[in-house]
Structures are given as C-alpha cells and as structure tokens.
mmCIF file of C-alpha atoms in Angstrom:
data_model
loop_
_atom_site.group_PDB
_atom_site.id
_atom_site.type_symbol
_atom_site.label_atom_id
_atom_site.label_comp_id
_atom_site.label_asym_id
_atom_site.label_seq_id
_atom_site.Cartn_x
_atom_site.Cartn_y
_atom_site.Cartn_z
ATOM 1 C CA MET A 92 5.343 -0.979 1.444
ATOM 2 C CA ALA A 93 6.429 1.327 -1.365
ATOM 3 C CA GLU A 94 3.344 3.524 -0.877
ATOM 4 C CA ILE A 95 3.946 3.824 2.868
ATOM 5 C CA ALA A 96 7.660 4.553 2.414
ATOM 6 C CA ALA A 97 6.954 7.205 -0.228
ATOM 7 C CA ASN A 98 4.437 8.928 2.057
ATOM 8 C CA VAL A 99 6.830 8.880 5.019
ATOM 9 C CA LEU A 100 9.611 10.426 2.957
ATOM 10 C CA GLU A 101 7.347 12.968 1.236
ATOM 11 C CA HIS A 102 5.109 14.043 4.120
ATOM 12 C CA GLY A 103 6.742 12.888 7.352
ATOM 13 C CA ALA A 104 10.258 14.257 7.146
ATOM 14 C CA VAL A 105 11.088 17.223 9.306
ATOM 15 C CA ARG A 106 12.893 19.907 7.289
ATOM 16 C CA ALA A 107 16.083 19.796 9.382
ATOM 17 C CA GLU A 108 16.693 16.097 8.808
ATOM 18 C CA PRO A 109 15.257 13.335 6.629
ATOM 19 C CA ALA A 110 12.972 10.712 8.116
ATOM 20 C CA ARG A 111 14.493 7.336 8.913
ATOM 21 C CA LEU A 112 12.520 4.273 7.930
ATOM 22 C CA GLY A 113 12.762 0.611 8.930
ATOM 23 C CA VAL A 114 10.661 -2.384 7.935
ATOM 24 C CA THR A 115 10.409 -5.697 9.767
ATOM 25 C CA LEU A 116 8.590 -8.643 8.189
ATOM 26 C CA ARG A 117 7.559 -11.614 10.317
ATOM 27 C CA ARG A 118 5.864 -14.727 9.048
ATOM 28 C CA ALA A 119 3.298 -15.150 11.791
ATOM 29 C CA THR A 120 1.679 -18.441 10.773
ATOM 30 C CA THR A 121 0.408 -20.130 7.662
ATOM 31 C CA ALA A 122 -2.489 -17.674 8.024
ATOM 32 C CA GLY A 123 -0.335 -14.661 7.199
ATOM 33 C CA SER A 124 2.475 -12.318 8.105
ATOM 34 C CA THR A 125 3.066 -9.186 10.141
ATOM 35 C CA VAL A 126 4.874 -6.121 8.852
ATOM 36 C CA GLU A 127 6.045 -3.330 11.157
ATOM 37 C CA ILE A 128 7.081 -0.001 9.651
ATOM 38 C CA VAL A 129 8.976 2.302 12.003
ATOM 39 C CA ASP A 130 9.800 5.867 10.992
ATOM 40 C CA SER A 131 11.162 8.992 12.643
ATOM 41 C CA GLY A 132 8.868 11.381 10.788
ATOM 42 C CA ARG A 133 6.113 13.561 12.192
ATOM 43 C CA PRO A 134 3.457 11.630 14.142
ATOM 44 C CA PHE A 135 0.731 10.403 11.789
ATOM 45 C CA ASP A 136 -1.994 7.925 12.656
ATOM 46 C CA PRO A 137 -3.530 6.491 9.471
ATOM 47 C CA THR A 138 -6.096 4.581 11.536
ATOM 48 C CA ALA A 139 -7.652 7.869 12.691
ATOM 49 C CA LEU A 140 -8.571 9.094 9.198
ATOM 50 C CA PRO A 141 -11.947 8.456 7.577
ATOM 51 C CA ASP A 142 -12.049 6.467 4.351
ATOM 52 C CA GLN A 143 -12.176 8.707 1.261
ATOM 53 C CA PRO A 144 -15.168 7.917 -0.974
ATOM 54 C CA LEU A 145 -14.398 6.898 -4.539
ATOM 55 C CA SER A 146 -15.717 9.151 -7.292
ATOM 56 C CA ASP A 147 -17.947 7.908 -10.089
ATOM 57 C CA ASN A 148 -15.965 9.813 -12.722
ATOM 58 C CA ILE A 149 -12.489 11.239 -13.224
ATOM 59 C CA GLU A 150 -13.647 14.867 -13.257
ATOM 60 C CA ALA A 151 -15.038 14.570 -9.730
ATOM 61 C CA ALA A 152 -12.155 12.482 -8.377
ATOM 62 C CA HIS A 153 -10.401 13.754 -5.263
ATOM 63 C CA ILE A 154 -6.586 13.714 -5.297
ATOM 64 C CA GLY A 155 -5.060 11.843 -2.388
ATOM 65 C CA GLY A 156 -6.177 9.260 0.143
ATOM 66 C CA LEU A 157 -5.887 6.270 -2.189
ATOM 67 C CA GLY A 158 -2.703 5.035 -0.545
ATOM 68 C CA LEU A 159 -4.649 4.443 2.660
ATOM 69 C CA ARG A 160 -7.320 2.606 0.666
ATOM 70 C CA LEU A 161 -4.568 0.289 -0.631
ATOM 71 C CA LEU A 162 -3.281 -0.240 2.893
ATOM 72 C CA TRP A 163 -6.724 -1.290 4.147
ATOM 73 C CA SER A 164 -7.346 -3.558 1.156
ATOM 74 C CA TYR A 165 -4.194 -5.624 1.779
ATOM 75 C CA ALA A 166 -4.142 -5.717 5.575
ATOM 76 C CA SER A 167 -6.610 -7.607 7.741
ATOM 77 C CA GLU A 168 -5.611 -5.442 10.706
ATOM 78 C CA VAL A 169 -3.743 -2.134 11.009
ATOM 79 C CA THR A 170 -2.482 -0.687 14.289
ATOM 80 C CA TYR A 171 -0.555 2.502 14.999
ATOM 81 C CA ARG A 172 1.282 3.941 17.961
ATOM 82 C CA HIS A 173 3.802 6.697 18.513
ATOM 83 C CA ASP A 174 6.387 5.727 21.115
ATOM 84 C CA GLY A 175 7.513 9.303 21.800
ATOM 85 C CA VAL A 176 10.236 9.111 19.156
ATOM 86 C CA CYS A 177 8.958 7.053 16.232
ATOM 87 C CA ASN A 178 5.767 6.111 14.451
ATOM 88 C CA ARG A 179 5.076 2.369 14.584
ATOM 89 C CA LEU A 180 2.617 1.041 12.032
ATOM 90 C CA THR A 181 1.824 -2.676 12.176
ATOM 91 C CA LEU A 182 0.025 -4.502 9.365
ATOM 92 C CA HIS A 183 -1.317 -8.033 9.572
ATOM 93 C CA LEU A 184 -1.390 -9.511 6.076
ATOM 94 C CA ARG A 185 -3.477 -12.515 5.159
ATOM 95 C CA ALA A 186 -1.718 -15.417 3.486
ATOM 96 C CA ALA A 187 -2.337 -15.804 -0.236
ATOM 97 C CA LEU A 188 -4.798 -18.555 -1.052
ATOM 98 C CA SER A 189 -3.301 -21.364 -3.053
#
C-alpha cells in the first residue's frame, strides 16, 4: 500500500490541489482479502502497462516500474476503473499459508 500511496502522491496529484487517497480493506474469505485504493489524482491504469523486464546487472537496470512488479507479485487479481472523478484500484490478496 505504501508504494501505491507514494506513487499517487508523487505522480497523480494535479498541481492546483493535492490528490486525496482512501484505502478500504475487506477480509473476503479465509482465501484472502480485497483492498480498494481510491484516489483523486490523474487517471492512471496500471493494468494497461506492460511488465518491465528485469536487468541482469545493475549497470543495465532501468529506473522505474518495479512498484508495479511488487503489486503483481502480491495480488492474485488487479482491476482498475476510473469513475469520472476518482481512480479505483482493487487488489485481491491471497491469504498467507500457515
């Protein structure tokens, strides 16, 4: 959540006013939880971007795009929609195995 919030505040805010951000966490079942992040920043659909390839060495590494890689590694499903006012990003998180 920290990575998403940081990106909303850094990249999504419109100059005239800061982006607003809300997070709702729902325990769906014993199989996992659902997190919805709603923000008033510029429309941005993370599901529409291609995955950035990882570099073999630090010299060739590309800056950026790793936050989305984190998002996809934790979430079993990611959906996005813009409701005309806000971005709505929904993540379905698998339950931790015990």
